[in-house]
């Protein structure tokens, strides 16, 4: 769940507007259903659901390590986090000072794709669920992500739409699963989390 912070210097970072609400609601819904849940979360200001074991991380690299540590024991992995795709090539140990008339040019390198790596090492029977935060060509882009990351299920949300995606209490997703008709769900993030878990269980029964 949540964003990652990719630090530029001790007081600045690159990030995105993810609040963690979607991931936390999925964790809560799974726990209500009796699952043993580990929630790997980037920096958010939410109270974790009771009964859920939480691993707090800051950067995409830390999230990668935490997810890979937990993955082997998981029956179902759901990647709702908005992971930073880039980090600065070299984080400055000191606060970068403004110099008169000089622009600051950052050189960015790619972070690892956690979902793709989880897809690569997926165990037989394990279900890997991703999200796709899209602004155009939703279905086509989601299908591409599902294939390239070896996901079993993807929940695509149009993050330009009002009341959808980042930092709001509601969401609207289309759940795409291999060999199943698409399922749409809109409502509070708690309702959307439940609908997503229903889709996961349907695919588990079928598989
Ligand atoms: O946190 P909220 O405010 O509640 O907002 C919810 C949300 C908008 C963050 C959520 O609904 C959502 O869409 N999460 C995925 C955001 C995202 O980064 O999507 P993406 O299309 O860029 O990535 C596709 C998938 O790959 C995602 O499952 C993502 O977690 C994963 N990924 C991406 C990059 C990366 N380096 N590693 C990854 O694992």
Coordinates of C-alpha atoms and ligand atoms in Angstrom, one line a residue:
X1 CA 0.0 0.0 0.0
X2 CA 0.9 3.7 -0.3
X3 CA 3.5 5.7 -2.1
X4 CA 7.3 5.4 -2.0
X5 CA 9.6 8.3 -1.2
X6 CA 12.7 8.5 -3.3
X7 CA 15.0 11.0 -1.5
X8 CA 16.9 13.6 -3.5
X9 CA 18.6 15.0 -0.4
X10 CA 17.8 14.8 3.4
X11 CA 14.8 17.2 3.0
X12 CA 13.3 16.5 -0.5
X13 CA 11.9 13.5 -2.2
X14 CA 10.1 12.3 -5.4
X15 CA 6.7 10.7 -4.7
X16 CA 3.0 10.6 -5.8
X17 CA -0.4 11.3 -4.2
X18 CA -1.1 7.8 -2.9
X19 CA -2.7 7.9 0.5
X20 CA -2.5 4.1 1.1
X21 CA -6.3 4.0 1.6
X22 CA -6.9 1.4 -1.2
X23 CA -4.2 -1.0 0.1
X24 CA -5.2 -0.6 3.7
X25 CA -8.9 -1.3 2.9
X26 CA -7.8 -4.5 1.0
X27 CA -5.8 -5.6 4.0
X28 CA -8.7 -4.9 6.4
X29 CA -11.2 -6.7 4.1
X30 CA -8.9 -9.7 3.9
X31 CA -8.4 -9.8 7.6
X32 CA -12.2 -9.6 8.2
X33 CA -12.4 -12.7 6.0
X34 CA -10.0 -14.6 8.2
X35 CA -6.8 -14.2 6.2
X36 CA -3.4 -13.9 7.9
X37 CA -2.4 -10.5 6.4
X38 CA 1.0 -8.8 6.1
X39 CA 0.7 -5.2 4.9
X40 CA 3.8 -3.7 3.3
X41 CA 3.3 0.0 3.4
X42 CA 5.0 3.1 2.2
X43 CA 4.9 6.3 4.2
X44 CA 1.2 7.1 5.0
X45 CA -0.7 8.6 7.8
X46 CA -3.3 5.9 8.4
X47 CA -3.8 3.6 11.4
X48 CA -3.2 0.1 10.3
X49 CA -6.1 -2.4 10.7
X50 CA -6.0 -4.3 13.9
X51 CA -4.7 -7.9 13.6
X52 CA -2.6 -7.1 10.5
X53 CA 1.1 -7.4 10.6
X54 CA 2.7 -4.2 9.2
X55 CA 6.1 -3.7 7.5
X56 CA 6.8 0.0 7.1
X57 CA 9.1 1.0 4.2
X58 CA 10.1 4.3 2.6
X59 CA 11.7 3.7 -0.8
X60 CA 10.9 1.5 -3.7
X61 CA 14.1 -0.5 -3.0
X62 CA 12.9 -1.1 0.6
X63 CA 9.5 -2.1 -0.6
X64 CA 11.1 -4.5 -3.1
X65 CA 13.1 -6.2 -0.3
X66 CA 10.1 -6.4 2.1
X67 CA 7.8 -7.9 -0.6
X68 CA 10.4 -10.4 -1.7
X69 CA 11.0 -11.4 1.9
X70 CA 7.2 -12.0 2.5
X71 CA 6.3 -13.5 -0.9
X72 CA 7.3 -17.1 -0.4
X73 CA 4.8 -17.6 2.4
X74 CA 1.9 -15.8 0.6
X75 CA -1.1 -17.5 -1.1
X76 CA -2.3 -14.2 -2.5
X77 CA -0.2 -11.0 -3.2
X78 CA -2.0 -7.8 -4.0
X79 CA 0.1 -4.8 -5.2
X80 CA -2.0 -1.7 -4.6
X81 CA 1.1 0.5 -3.9
X82 CA 2.1 3.4 -6.1
X83 CA 5.8 2.5 -6.4
X84 CA 8.1 5.2 -7.6
X85 CA 9.5 4.1 -11.0
X86 CA 12.5 6.3 -10.7
X87 CA 15.1 7.4 -8.1
X88 CA 17.9 9.9 -8.3
X89 CA 21.1 8.4 -9.4
X90 CA 22.9 9.8 -6.4
X91 CA 21.1 11.0 -3.3
X92 CA 22.9 14.0 -1.8
X93 CA 24.0 13.5 1.8
X94 CA 23.6 17.2 2.5
X95 CA 20.7 19.6 1.6
X96 CA 21.2 20.9 -1.9
X97 CA 21.7 24.6 -1.9
X98 CA 20.1 27.0 -4.4
X99 CA 22.7 28.7 -6.5
X100 CA 21.9 32.0 -8.2
X101 CA 20.7 31.5 -11.8
X102 CA 21.5 27.8 -11.8
X103 CA 18.9 25.2 -12.6
X104 CA 19.0 21.8 -10.8
X105 CA 19.1 18.9 -13.2
X106 CA 18.4 15.5 -11.6
X107 CA 19.5 12.3 -13.3
X108 CA 17.0 9.5 -12.6
X109 CA 17.5 5.8 -12.8
X110 CA 14.8 3.1 -12.9
X111 CA 13.7 1.3 -9.8
X112 CA 13.0 -2.4 -9.9
X113 CA 9.5 -3.5 -10.9
X114 CA 8.4 -5.3 -7.8
X115 CA 5.2 -6.8 -9.3
X116 CA 7.2 -8.1 -12.3
X117 CA 9.8 -9.7 -10.1
X118 CA 7.0 -11.3 -8.0
X119 CA 5.5 -12.5 -11.2
X120 CA 8.9 -14.1 -12.2
X121 CA 9.3 -16.0 -9.0
X122 CA 5.5 -16.9 -8.6
X123 CA 4.9 -20.2 -6.9
X124 CA 2.4 -22.7 -8.3
X125 CA -1.0 -21.8 -7.0
X126 CA 0.0 -18.4 -5.8
X127 CA -2.3 -15.6 -7.0
X128 CA -0.6 -12.3 -8.0
X129 CA -2.9 -9.3 -8.3
X130 CA -1.8 -5.9 -9.6
X131 CA -3.3 -2.5 -10.0
X132 CA -3.0 -0.3 -13.1
X133 CA -3.2 3.4 -12.6
X134 CA -4.1 4.7 -16.0
X135 CA -5.0 8.0 -17.7
X136 CA -5.8 6.6 -21.2
X137 CA -6.5 3.3 -23.1
X138 CA -7.3 1.7 -19.8
X139 CA -8.1 -1.9 -21.0
X140 CA -5.2 -2.2 -23.4
X141 CA -2.7 -0.8 -21.0
X142 CA -4.0 -3.0 -18.2
X143 CA -3.8 -6.1 -20.4
X144 CA -0.2 -5.2 -21.3
X145 CA 0.7 -4.9 -17.6
X146 CA -1.0 -8.1 -16.7
X147 CA 1.0 -10.0 -19.4
X148 CA 4.4 -8.2 -18.8
X149 CA 4.3 -8.7 -15.0
X150 CA 2.8 -12.3 -15.2
X151 CA -0.2 -11.1 -13.0
X152 CA -3.3 -13.3 -12.6
X153 CA -5.6 -10.4 -12.0
X154 CA -5.4 -6.7 -12.6
X155 CA -7.6 -3.9 -11.2
X156 CA -7.5 -0.9 -13.5
X157 CA -8.5 2.6 -12.3
X158 CA -8.8 5.7 -14.4
X159 CA -6.9 8.1 -12.1
X160 CA -8.0 11.2 -14.0
X161 CA -11.7 10.6 -13.1
X162 CA -13.3 12.3 -10.2
X163 CA -13.5 10.2 -7.0
X164 CA -11.2 7.6 -8.5
X165 CA -7.7 6.5 -7.6
X166 CA -5.4 8.6 -5.5
X167 CA -6.1 10.1 -2.2
X168 CA -9.9 9.9 -2.1
X169 CA -12.3 7.6 -0.1
X170 CA -13.9 6.1 -3.2
X171 CA -12.7 4.2 -6.2
X172 CA -13.9 2.7 -9.5
X173 CA -12.1 -0.3 -10.8
X174 CA -12.5 -2.9 -13.6
X175 CA -11.1 -6.2 -12.5
X176 CA -9.6 -8.3 -15.3
X177 CA -8.7 -11.9 -14.7
X178 CA -7.4 -14.4 -17.2
X179 CA -10.3 -16.3 -18.8
X180 CA -13.0 -14.5 -16.9
X181 CA -15.4 -11.7 -17.9
X182 CA -14.4 -8.2 -16.6
X183 CA -16.1 -7.1 -13.4
X184 CA -16.7 -3.4 -12.7
X185 CA -17.0 -2.0 -9.2
X186 CA -17.5 1.5 -7.8
X187 CA -18.0 2.8 -4.3
X188 CA -16.1 3.3 -1.1
X189 CA -12.6 1.8 -1.1
X190 CA -13.9 -0.7 1.5
X191 CA -16.6 -1.9 -1.0
X192 CA -14.1 -2.0 -3.8
X193 CA -11.7 -4.0 -1.7
X194 CA -14.4 -6.5 -1.0
X195 CA -15.3 -6.8 -4.7
X196 CA -11.6 -7.3 -5.6
X197 CA -11.3 -10.1 -3.0
X198 CA -14.5 -11.7 -4.4
X199 CA -12.8 -11.8 -7.8
X200 CA -9.6 -13.2 -6.3
X201 CA -11.6 -16.0 -4.7
X202 CA -13.5 -16.7 -7.9
X203 CA -10.3 -17.1 -9.8
X204 CA -8.9 -19.3 -7.0
X205 CA -11.9 -21.6 -7.2
X206 CA -11.6 -21.8 -10.9
X207 CA -7.8 -22.4 -10.8
Ligands
LIG1 O1 -3.4 4.9 -2.1 P1 -4.6 5.5 -2.5 O2 -4.7 7.0 -2.3 O3 -5.9 4.8 -2.0 O4 -4.7 5.4 -4.1 C1 -5.0 4.1 -4.7 C2 -4.1 3.9 -5.9 C3 -4.5 4.9 -7.0 C4 -2.6 4.1 -5.6 C5 -4.4 2.4 -6.4 O5 -5.7 2.3 -6.7 C6 -3.5 2.0 -7.6 O6 -3.9 2.3 -8.8 N1 -2.3 1.5 -7.4 C7 -1.3 1.2 -8.4 C8 -0.6 2.4 -8.7 C9 0.5 2.2 -9.7 O7 1.7 2.5 -9.4 O8 0.1 1.7 -10.9 P2 1.1 1.4 -12.1 O9 0.1 1.2 -13.3 O10 2.2 2.4 -12.3 O11 1.8 0.0 -11.8 C10 1.2 -1.3 -12.1 C11 1.5 -2.3 -11.0 O12 2.9 -2.6 -10.9 C12 0.9 -1.9 -9.7 O13 0.4 -3.1 -9.1 C13 2.2 -1.4 -8.9 O14 2.1 -1.7 -7.5 C14 3.3 -2.3 -9.5 N2 4.6 -1.7 -9.6 C15 4.8 -0.5 -10.3 C16 6.1 0.0 -10.4 C17 7.2 -0.7 -9.7 N3 8.4 -0.2 -9.8 N4 6.9 -1.8 -9.0 C18 5.6 -2.3 -8.9 O15 5.4 -3.3 -8.3

